[in-house]
Amino acid sequence: MIEVWWSALTFTLGYNTSLVTIGAMLLGAGAGMIGTFVLLRKRSLISDAISHATLPGLALAFIVAGLVQGDGRWLPGLLMGAALSAALGLWLVQLISARTRLGEDAAIGAVLSTFFSFGVVLITFIQSMNVTGQSGLTDYLVGSTAGMLASEAKLIAVCALGLLAAIFVLRRDFLMVCFDAPFARTQGVSPWRVDLLMLTLLMAVVVIGLKVTGLILIVALTIIPPVTARFWTNRPLRMVALASLIGALSAYIGVTLSSINEGLPTGSLIVLAAFGLFMVSFLLSPQRGVFATLLAHQRFRRRVHLRQGLLAVARDEPIFDGLTLRLLQRRGYIRRDGVATPSGHAAARDSEHEERLWALYRRRYPDDALHQEHSGLEPIAHVLPPDAITALEAQLQPRAGEST
């Protein structure tokens, strides 16, 4: 069993299996890349409409191929039928949202349900036809690579590679439109044309991925990798690269598991692998992960308690909070009996002085103070320039004739 696992992981399980794995990885990379731009454009749900709209075209292409040659499983024809049907669905979504008062989400729901229902009716009709390959049609719903021919794997790999290259070439125009469409227009880039290209490439991902992940689950491969990448970076191009890597890795894991256990659906395993990577990022990301957020909250809580404790020492106020007492004792600012140490008095004086400076800053410059995150907890020298601190210090000095 270990040898089989190792062979699958190292692309030595067989020529056809290796070809399928490489094709699926290229598809996953392309889905992650185009999915990032669609996510940044806030149109992720459109991929769901496109994927479900492929079903009637897929079924009609199967019927035509079955009537002509007796076997409906001709992959180029099926992909062509799915593409035409998806294009029609996409056009209807755009038309409904542009010509009616319905929003894009309502248009997506209407097109998605109508096209998918029509596709189910056609599949039911196919079951009564006297053609071969009827059972293989369900593979396009959840994905299956077990019975994929080498020619089909090559077709998917070549199409996915071309798709990946097209997205890479257009990445800068996509980013420009995603973040500032009016500026893109001033640079000679048409947002409408870029949106059309973006949705066309998204449609291509959906159509190419029918055999690998299925039309129901391909939408997950365009959404989960970009969302996962968002946990790790704030930079758009890095997000695109990470989403591409995560999509390829998800496809690699899913196809490998499917090749070892032929009874398991490929699409489901790819999506589960992507979700596993999402959960790891959700929990462990150093910027936005759950654990990092909890640790940041605990650090902030301790800073607040320590600050308030030092201010209480400076004002000779009693301290009753257990966490505050423990933090002050741990820093050596108070003894076990609650009496402040010399270092504690010094730190308390500094904290009170900082508090007065921050209070004066907030009174004098309320608008600027609003933009200082947790400004009262940071040393003022870390936030304001020296000349601004000097001016505040001068205003804190008692005026001539006033008592100190």
CSV table of C-alpha atoms in Angstrom, one decimal:
chain,number,residue,atom,x,y,z
A,1,MET,CA,0.0,0.0,0.0
A,2,ILE,CA,2.8,2.4,0.8
A,3,GLU,CA,4.4,1.7,-2.6
A,4,VAL,CA,1.1,2.6,-4.3
A,5,TRP,CA,0.9,5.8,-2.3
A,6,TRP,CA,4.5,6.7,-3.2
A,7,SER,CA,3.9,5.9,-6.8
A,8,ALA,CA,0.9,8.2,-6.9
A,9,LEU,CA,2.6,11.0,-5.2
A,10,THR,CA,5.7,10.8,-7.4
A,11,PHE,CA,3.8,10.6,-10.8
A,12,THR,CA,5.0,7.0,-11.4
A,13,LEU,CA,1.7,5.2,-11.0
A,14,GLY,CA,1.2,5.2,-14.8
A,15,TYR,CA,1.3,7.5,-17.8
A,16,ASN,CA,-2.4,8.1,-17.9
A,17,THR,CA,-2.6,8.8,-14.2
A,18,SER,CA,0.3,11.2,-14.3
A,19,LEU,CA,-1.2,13.0,-17.3
A,20,VAL,CA,-4.5,13.4,-15.5
A,21,THR,CA,-2.8,14.7,-12.4
A,22,ILE,CA,-0.8,17.3,-14.3
A,23,GLY,CA,-3.9,18.4,-16.2
A,24,ALA,CA,-5.9,18.7,-13.0
A,25,MET,CA,-3.1,20.7,-11.3
A,26,LEU,CA,-3.0,23.1,-14.2
A,27,LEU,CA,-6.8,23.4,-14.0
A,28,GLY,CA,-6.7,24.1,-10.3
A,29,ALA,CA,-4.0,26.7,-10.8
A,30,GLY,CA,-6.1,28.4,-13.5
A,31,ALA,CA,-9.2,28.2,-11.3
A,32,GLY,CA,-7.4,29.8,-8.4
A,33,MET,CA,-6.0,32.6,-10.5
A,34,ILE,CA,-9.3,33.6,-12.3
A,35,GLY,CA,-11.2,33.0,-9.1
A,36,THR,CA,-9.1,35.6,-7.3
A,37,PHE,CA,-10.0,38.3,-9.8
A,38,VAL,CA,-13.6,37.4,-9.7
A,39,LEU,CA,-13.6,37.5,-5.9
A,40,LEU,CA,-11.9,40.9,-6.0
A,41,ARG,CA,-14.5,42.1,-8.5
A,42,LYS,CA,-17.2,40.8,-6.0
A,43,ARG,CA,-18.8,38.5,-8.5
A,44,SER,CA,-18.0,35.1,-7.1
A,45,LEU,CA,-21.6,33.8,-7.4
A,46,ILE,CA,-21.5,34.2,-11.2
A,47,SER,CA,-19.4,31.1,-11.3
A,48,ASP,CA,-22.2,29.1,-9.7
A,49,ALA,CA,-24.6,30.2,-12.5
A,50,ILE,CA,-22.1,29.4,-15.2
A,51,SER,CA,-21.4,25.9,-13.8
A,52,HIS,CA,-25.1,25.0,-13.5
A,53,ALA,CA,-25.8,26.5,-16.9
A,54,THR,CA,-23.5,24.0,-18.6
A,55,LEU,CA,-25.8,21.0,-17.9
A,56,PRO,CA,-28.4,21.5,-20.7
A,57,GLY,CA,-25.7,22.1,-23.3
A,58,LEU,CA,-23.8,19.0,-22.0
A,59,ALA,CA,-26.9,16.9,-22.3
A,60,LEU,CA,-27.9,18.2,-25.7
A,61,ALA,CA,-24.4,17.6,-27.0
A,62,PHE,CA,-24.6,14.0,-25.7
A,63,ILE,CA,-27.9,13.5,-27.5
A,64,VAL,CA,-26.6,14.8,-30.8
A,65,ALA,CA,-23.4,12.7,-30.5
A,66,GLY,CA,-25.4,9.7,-29.5
A,67,LEU,CA,-27.8,10.0,-32.5
A,68,VAL,CA,-24.9,10.5,-34.9
A,69,GLN,CA,-22.4,7.9,-33.8
A,70,GLY,CA,-24.3,5.8,-31.2
A,71,ASP,CA,-22.1,6.9,-28.3
A,72,GLY,CA,-22.6,10.3,-26.7
A,73,ARG,CA,-19.2,10.3,-24.9
A,74,TRP,CA,-17.3,12.5,-27.3
A,75,LEU,CA,-15.4,15.0,-25.0
A,76,PRO,CA,-14.7,17.8,-27.5
A,77,GLY,CA,-18.4,17.9,-28.5
A,78,LEU,CA,-19.5,17.7,-24.9
A,79,LEU,CA,-17.2,20.6,-23.9
A,80,MET,CA,-18.4,22.6,-26.9
A,81,GLY,CA,-22.0,22.1,-25.9
A,82,ALA,CA,-21.3,23.0,-22.3
A,83,ALA,CA,-19.5,26.2,-23.4
A,84,LEU,CA,-22.4,27.3,-25.6
A,85,SER,CA,-24.9,26.7,-22.9
A,86,ALA,CA,-22.8,28.4,-20.3
A,87,ALA,CA,-22.3,31.4,-22.6
A,88,LEU,CA,-26.1,31.6,-23.1
A,89,GLY,CA,-26.6,31.5,-19.3
A,90,LEU,CA,-24.0,34.2,-18.7
A,91,TRP,CA,-25.6,36.4,-21.3
A,92,LEU,CA,-29.0,36.0,-19.8
A,93,VAL,CA,-27.6,36.9,-16.3
A,94,GLN,CA,-26.1,40.1,-17.8
A,95,LEU,CA,-29.3,40.9,-19.7
A,96,ILE,CA,-31.6,40.4,-16.8
A,97,SER,CA,-29.5,42.4,-14.4
A,98,ALA,CA,-29.0,45.2,-17.0
A,99,ARG,CA,-32.5,45.5,-18.4
A,100,THR,CA,-34.7,44.9,-15.4
A,101,ARG,CA,-34.8,46.0,-11.8
A,102,LEU,CA,-33.6,42.7,-10.5
A,103,GLY,CA,-30.1,42.6,-9.1
A,104,GLU,CA,-27.4,40.2,-10.3
A,105,ASP,CA,-28.0,37.8,-7.4
A,106,ALA,CA,-31.7,37.4,-8.4
A,107,ALA,CA,-30.7,37.0,-12.1
A,108,ILE,CA,-28.2,34.3,-11.1
A,109,GLY,CA,-30.8,32.4,-9.1
A,110,ALA,CA,-33.3,32.5,-11.9
A,111,VAL,CA,-30.8,31.4,-14.6
A,112,LEU,CA,-29.2,28.8,-12.3
A,113,SER,CA,-32.4,27.0,-11.4
A,114,THR,CA,-34.0,27.2,-14.9
A,115,PHE,CA,-30.9,25.8,-16.7
A,116,PHE,CA,-30.2,23.1,-14.2
A,117,SER,CA,-33.8,22.0,-14.2
A,118,PHE,CA,-33.8,21.8,-18.0
A,119,GLY,CA,-30.6,19.8,-17.8
A,120,VAL,CA,-32.1,17.3,-15.4
A,121,VAL,CA,-35.0,16.8,-17.7
A,122,LEU,CA,-32.7,16.1,-20.6
A,123,ILE,CA,-30.7,13.6,-18.6
A,124,THR,CA,-33.9,11.8,-17.8
A,125,PHE,CA,-34.7,11.7,-21.5
A,126,ILE,CA,-31.2,10.4,-22.2
A,127,GLN,CA,-31.7,7.4,-19.9
A,128,SER,CA,-34.5,6.2,-22.3
A,129,MET,CA,-32.3,6.5,-25.4
A,130,ASN,CA,-30.8,3.5,-27.1
A,131,VAL,CA,-27.2,4.8,-27.0
A,132,THR,CA,-24.1,3.8,-25.1
A,133,GLY,CA,-22.2,5.9,-22.5
A,134,GLN,CA,-25.3,7.0,-20.6
A,135,SER,CA,-23.8,6.0,-17.2
A,136,GLY,CA,-20.7,8.1,-17.9
A,137,LEU,CA,-22.7,11.3,-18.2
A,138,THR,CA,-23.1,11.4,-14.4
A,139,ASP,CA,-19.3,11.8,-14.1
A,140,TYR,CA,-19.8,15.3,-15.3
A,141,LEU,CA,-21.8,16.2,-12.2
A,142,VAL,CA,-19.3,15.3,-9.5
A,143,GLY,CA,-16.1,14.6,-11.6
A,144,SER,CA,-14.3,11.3,-12.3
A,145,THR,CA,-10.9,10.6,-13.7
A,146,ALA,CA,-10.8,6.9,-13.3
A,147,GLY,CA,-12.0,6.1,-16.8
A,148,MET,CA,-10.5,9.1,-18.5
A,149,LEU,CA,-8.7,8.4,-21.7
A,150,ALA,CA,-5.2,9.7,-22.5
A,151,SER,CA,-6.5,11.8,-25.3
A,152,GLU,CA,-9.1,13.4,-23.0
A,153,ALA,CA,-6.4,14.0,-20.3
A,154,LYS,CA,-4.2,15.7,-23.0
A,155,LEU,CA,-7.1,17.9,-24.2
A,156,ILE,CA,-7.8,19.0,-20.6
A,157,ALA,CA,-4.1,19.6,-19.9
A,158,VAL,CA,-3.6,21.7,-23.1
A,159,CYS,CA,-6.7,23.7,-22.5
A,160,ALA,CA,-5.8,24.4,-18.9
A,161,LEU,CA,-2.3,25.4,-19.8
A,162,GLY,CA,-3.6,27.9,-22.4
A,163,LEU,CA,-6.1,29.2,-19.9
A,164,LEU,CA,-3.3,29.7,-17.3
A,165,ALA,CA,-1.2,31.6,-19.9
A,166,ALA,CA,-4.1,33.9,-20.8
A,167,ILE,CA,-4.9,34.8,-17.2
A,168,PHE,CA,-1.2,35.5,-16.6
A,169,VAL,CA,-1.0,37.9,-19.6
A,170,LEU,CA,-4.2,39.7,-18.6
A,171,ARG,CA,-3.5,39.9,-14.8
A,172,ARG,CA,-2.6,43.6,-14.7
A,173,ASP,CA,-5.7,44.7,-16.6
A,174,PHE,CA,-7.8,42.5,-14.4
A,175,LEU,CA,-6.3,44.1,-11.2
A,176,MET,CA,-6.7,47.6,-12.5
A,177,VAL,CA,-10.4,47.1,-13.2
A,178,CYS,CA,-11.0,45.2,-9.9
A,179,PHE,CA,-9.6,48.1,-7.8
A,180,ASP,CA,-10.3,51.2,-9.8
A,181,ALA,CA,-12.4,50.9,-12.9
A,182,PRO,CA,-12.6,54.7,-13.6
A,183,PHE,CA,-8.8,55.0,-13.5
A,184,ALA,CA,-8.5,52.0,-15.8
A,185,ARG,CA,-10.8,53.8,-18.3
A,186,THR,CA,-8.5,56.8,-18.2
A,187,GLN,CA,-5.6,54.5,-19.0
A,188,GLY,CA,-7.3,53.2,-22.2
A,189,VAL,CA,-8.5,50.0,-20.6
A,190,SER,CA,-12.2,49.2,-21.2
A,191,PRO,CA,-13.8,47.8,-17.9
A,192,TRP,CA,-16.6,46.3,-19.9
A,193,ARG,CA,-14.2,44.5,-22.2
A,194,VAL,CA,-12.1,43.3,-19.3
A,195,ASP,CA,-15.1,42.1,-17.4
A,196,LEU,CA,-16.2,40.1,-20.5
A,197,LEU,CA,-12.7,38.6,-20.8
A,198,MET,CA,-12.7,37.7,-17.1
A,199,LEU,CA,-16.1,36.0,-17.3
A,200,THR,CA,-15.1,34.2,-20.5
A,201,LEU,CA,-12.0,32.8,-18.8
A,202,LEU,CA,-14.1,31.8,-15.8
A,203,MET,CA,-16.5,30.0,-18.2
A,204,ALA,CA,-13.5,28.3,-19.8
A,205,VAL,CA,-12.4,27.0,-16.3
A,206,VAL,CA,-15.9,25.7,-15.6
A,207,VAL,CA,-16.2,23.9,-18.9
A,208,ILE,CA,-12.7,22.4,-18.8
A,209,GLY,CA,-13.2,21.2,-15.2
A,210,LEU,CA,-16.4,19.3,-15.9
A,211,LYS,CA,-14.6,16.0,-16.3
A,212,VAL,CA,-12.3,16.6,-13.3
A,213,THR,CA,-14.5,18.2,-10.6
A,214,GLY,CA,-17.9,18.1,-12.1
A,215,LEU,CA,-20.2,21.1,-12.8
A,216,ILE,CA,-21.6,21.1,-9.2
A,217,LEU,CA,-18.2,21.3,-7.5
A,218,ILE,CA,-16.1,23.3,-10.0
A,219,VAL,CA,-17.4,26.5,-8.4
A,220,ALA,CA,-15.7,25.6,-5.1
A,221,LEU,CA,-12.4,25.5,-6.9
A,222,THR,CA,-12.8,29.1,-8.1
A,223,ILE,CA,-13.8,30.4,-4.6
A,224,ILE,CA,-12.0,28.4,-1.9
A,225,PRO,CA,-8.4,28.9,-3.1
A,226,PRO,CA,-8.7,32.7,-3.4
A,227,VAL,CA,-10.4,32.9,0.0
A,228,THR,CA,-7.6,30.7,1.5
A,229,ALA,CA,-4.9,32.9,0.0
A,230,ARG,CA,-6.5,36.0,1.5
A,231,PHE,CA,-5.6,34.7,4.9
A,232,TRP,CA,-1.9,34.9,4.1
A,233,THR,CA,-1.4,38.2,2.2
A,234,ASN,CA,-2.7,41.7,1.5
A,235,ARG,CA,-1.0,42.1,-1.8
A,236,PRO,CA,-3.2,41.3,-4.9
A,237,LEU,CA,-0.5,39.7,-7.0
A,238,ARG,CA,0.7,37.6,-4.2
A,239,MET,CA,-2.9,36.6,-3.5
A,240,VAL,CA,-3.2,35.5,-7.2
A,241,ALA,CA,0.0,33.5,-7.0
A,242,LEU,CA,-1.0,31.8,-3.7
A,243,ALA,CA,-4.5,31.0,-4.9
A,244,SER,CA,-3.0,29.4,-8.0
A,245,LEU,CA,-0.6,27.3,-5.8
A,246,ILE,CA,-3.4,26.3,-3.5
A,247,GLY,CA,-5.7,25.3,-6.4
A,248,ALA,CA,-2.9,23.2,-7.9
A,249,LEU,CA,-2.1,21.6,-4.6
A,250,SER,CA,-5.8,20.8,-4.0
A,251,ALA,CA,-6.1,19.2,-7.4
A,252,TYR,CA,-2.9,17.2,-6.8
A,253,ILE,CA,-4.1,15.8,-3.5
A,254,GLY,CA,-7.6,15.1,-4.7
A,255,VAL,CA,-6.6,13.3,-7.9
A,256,THR,CA,-3.9,11.3,-6.1
A,257,LEU,CA,-6.4,10.1,-3.5
A,258,SER,CA,-8.9,9.3,-6.3
A,259,SER,CA,-6.3,7.3,-8.3
A,260,ILE,CA,-5.5,5.2,-5.2
A,261,ASN,CA,-9.1,4.6,-4.3
A,262,GLU,CA,-10.9,4.4,-7.6
A,263,GLY,CA,-14.4,4.3,-5.9
A,264,LEU,CA,-14.1,7.8,-4.6
A,265,PRO,CA,-15.2,10.8,-6.7
A,266,THR,CA,-12.4,13.0,-7.9
A,267,GLY,CA,-14.3,16.3,-7.6
A,268,SER,CA,-15.3,15.7,-4.0
A,269,LEU,CA,-11.8,14.9,-3.0
A,270,ILE,CA,-10.4,18.0,-4.7
A,271,VAL,CA,-12.9,20.2,-2.9
A,272,LEU,CA,-12.3,18.5,0.4
A,273,ALA,CA,-8.5,19.0,0.0
A,274,ALA,CA,-9.1,22.7,-0.8
A,275,PHE,CA,-11.3,23.0,2.3
A,276,GLY,CA,-8.6,21.3,4.4
A,277,LEU,CA,-6.1,23.9,3.2
A,278,PHE,CA,-8.7,26.6,4.0
A,279,MET,CA,-9.1,25.3,7.6
A,280,VAL,CA,-5.4,25.2,8.1
A,281,SER,CA,-5.2,28.8,7.0
A,282,PHE,CA,-8.3,29.8,8.9
A,283,LEU,CA,-6.7,28.5,12.1
A,284,LEU,CA,-3.0,29.1,11.7
A,285,SER,CA,-2.6,32.1,9.5
A,286,PRO,CA,-0.2,34.6,11.3
A,287,GLN,CA,-2.2,37.6,10.2
A,288,ARG,CA,-5.9,36.6,10.2
A,289,GLY,CA,-6.0,33.1,11.7
A,290,VAL,CA,-8.1,32.2,14.7
A,291,PHE,CA,-5.1,31.4,16.9
A,292,ALA,CA,-3.3,34.6,15.9
A,293,THR,CA,-6.4,36.7,16.6
A,294,LEU,CA,-6.8,35.1,20.0
A,295,LEU,CA,-3.2,35.7,20.8
A,296,ALA,CA,-3.4,39.3,19.7
A,297,HIS,CA,-6.5,39.8,21.8
A,298,GLN,CA,-4.7,38.4,24.9
A,299,ARG,CA,-1.7,40.6,24.3
A,300,PHE,CA,-3.9,43.7,23.9
A,301,ARG,CA,-5.8,42.7,27.1
A,302,ARG,CA,-2.6,42.4,29.1
A,303,ARG,CA,-1.4,45.8,27.8
A,304,VAL,CA,-4.6,47.5,28.9
A,305,HIS,CA,-4.4,45.9,32.4
A,306,LEU,CA,-0.8,46.8,32.8
A,307,ARG,CA,-1.4,50.4,31.7
A,308,GLN,CA,-4.3,50.8,34.0
A,309,GLY,CA,-2.4,49.3,36.9
A,310,LEU,CA,0.5,51.7,36.5
A,311,LEU,CA,-1.9,54.6,36.3
A,312,ALA,CA,-3.5,53.4,39.5
A,313,VAL,CA,-0.1,53.2,41.2
A,314,ALA,CA,0.7,56.7,40.1
A,315,ARG,CA,-2.6,58.0,41.5
A,316,ASP,CA,-2.3,56.0,44.7
A,317,GLU,CA,-5.5,54.1,43.9
A,318,PRO,CA,-6.2,50.6,45.2
A,319,ILE,CA,-6.0,47.7,42.7
A,320,PHE,CA,-8.4,44.8,43.0
A,321,ASP,CA,-8.2,43.1,39.6
A,322,GLY,CA,-6.3,39.8,39.8
A,323,LEU,CA,-4.8,39.9,36.3
A,324,THR,CA,-3.5,43.5,36.8
A,325,LEU,CA,-1.9,42.5,40.1
A,326,ARG,CA,-0.2,39.5,38.5
A,327,LEU,CA,1.1,41.5,35.6
A,328,LEU,CA,2.5,44.2,37.9
A,329,GLN,CA,4.2,41.6,40.1
A,330,ARG,CA,5.6,39.8,37.1
A,331,ARG,CA,7.2,43.0,35.9
A,332,GLY,CA,8.6,43.8,39.4
A,333,TYR,CA,6.5,46.9,39.7
A,334,ILE,CA,4.8,45.9,43.0
A,335,ARG,CA,5.7,43.5,45.8
A,336,ARG,CA,3.5,40.6,46.9
A,337,ASP,CA,1.9,42.8,49.5
A,338,GLY,CA,0.8,45.3,46.8
A,339,VAL,CA,3.4,48.0,47.7
A,340,ALA,CA,5.0,49.6,44.7
A,341,THR,CA,8.7,49.1,44.1
A,342,PRO,CA,11.1,51.9,43.1
A,343,SER,CA,11.0,50.7,39.5
A,344,GLY,CA,7.2,50.6,39.8
A,345,HIS,CA,7.0,54.2,40.9
A,346,ALA,CA,9.3,55.2,38.0
A,347,ALA,CA,7.2,53.3,35.5
A,348,ALA,CA,4.0,54.7,37.0
A,349,ARG,CA,5.3,58.3,36.6
A,350,ASP,CA,6.2,57.6,33.0
A,351,SER,CA,2.8,56.1,32.3
A,352,GLU,CA,1.0,59.0,33.9
A,353,HIS,CA,3.1,61.5,31.8
A,354,GLU,CA,2.3,59.5,28.7
A,355,GLU,CA,-1.4,59.6,29.5
A,356,ARG,CA,-1.3,63.4,30.0
A,357,LEU,CA,0.5,63.8,26.6
A,358,TRP,CA,-2.0,61.6,24.8
A,359,ALA,CA,-5.0,63.4,26.5
A,360,LEU,CA,-3.6,66.7,25.4
A,361,TYR,CA,-3.0,65.4,21.9
A,362,ARG,CA,-6.5,64.1,21.6
A,363,ARG,CA,-7.9,67.5,22.8
A,364,ARG,CA,-5.7,69.5,20.4
A,365,TYR,CA,-5.9,67.3,17.3
A,366,PRO,CA,-9.1,65.2,17.6
A,367,ASP,CA,-9.2,64.3,13.9
A,368,ASP,CA,-5.6,63.0,13.8
A,369,ALA,CA,-6.1,61.1,17.0
A,370,LEU,CA,-9.0,59.1,15.5
A,371,HIS,CA,-6.6,57.6,13.0
A,372,GLN,CA,-4.1,56.4,15.7
A,373,GLU,CA,-5.0,52.8,16.5
A,374,HIS,CA,-4.9,52.1,20.2
A,375,SER,CA,-2.8,55.3,20.6
A,376,GLY,CA,-3.1,55.4,24.3
A,377,LEU,CA,-1.3,52.1,24.7
A,378,GLU,CA,1.6,52.9,22.5
A,379,PRO,CA,4.6,54.9,23.6
A,380,ILE,CA,4.0,58.4,22.2
A,381,ALA,CA,7.6,58.5,20.8
A,382,HIS,CA,6.7,55.5,18.6
A,383,VAL,CA,3.8,57.3,17.0
A,384,LEU,CA,4.5,61.0,16.9
A,385,PRO,CA,7.6,62.8,15.5
A,386,PRO,CA,10.0,64.5,18.0
A,387,ASP,CA,8.9,68.0,17.1
A,388,ALA,CA,5.3,67.2,17.8
A,389,ILE,CA,6.2,65.7,21.2
A,390,THR,CA,8.3,68.7,22.0
A,391,ALA,CA,5.3,71.0,21.3
A,392,LEU,CA,3.1,68.9,23.5
A,393,GLU,CA,5.6,68.9,26.3
A,394,ALA,CA,5.8,72.7,26.1
A,395,GLN,CA,2.0,73.0,26.5
A,396,LEU,CA,2.1,70.7,29.5
A,397,GLN,CA,4.6,73.0,31.3
A,398,PRO,CA,2.8,75.3,33.9
A,399,ARG,CA,2.5,78.9,32.8
A,400,ALA,CA,4.3,81.6,34.7
A,401,GLY,CA,2.6,82.5,37.9
A,402,GLU,CA,0.7,79.1,38.1
A,403,SER,CA,1.4,76.7,40.9
A,404,THR,CA,2.9,73.3,40.0
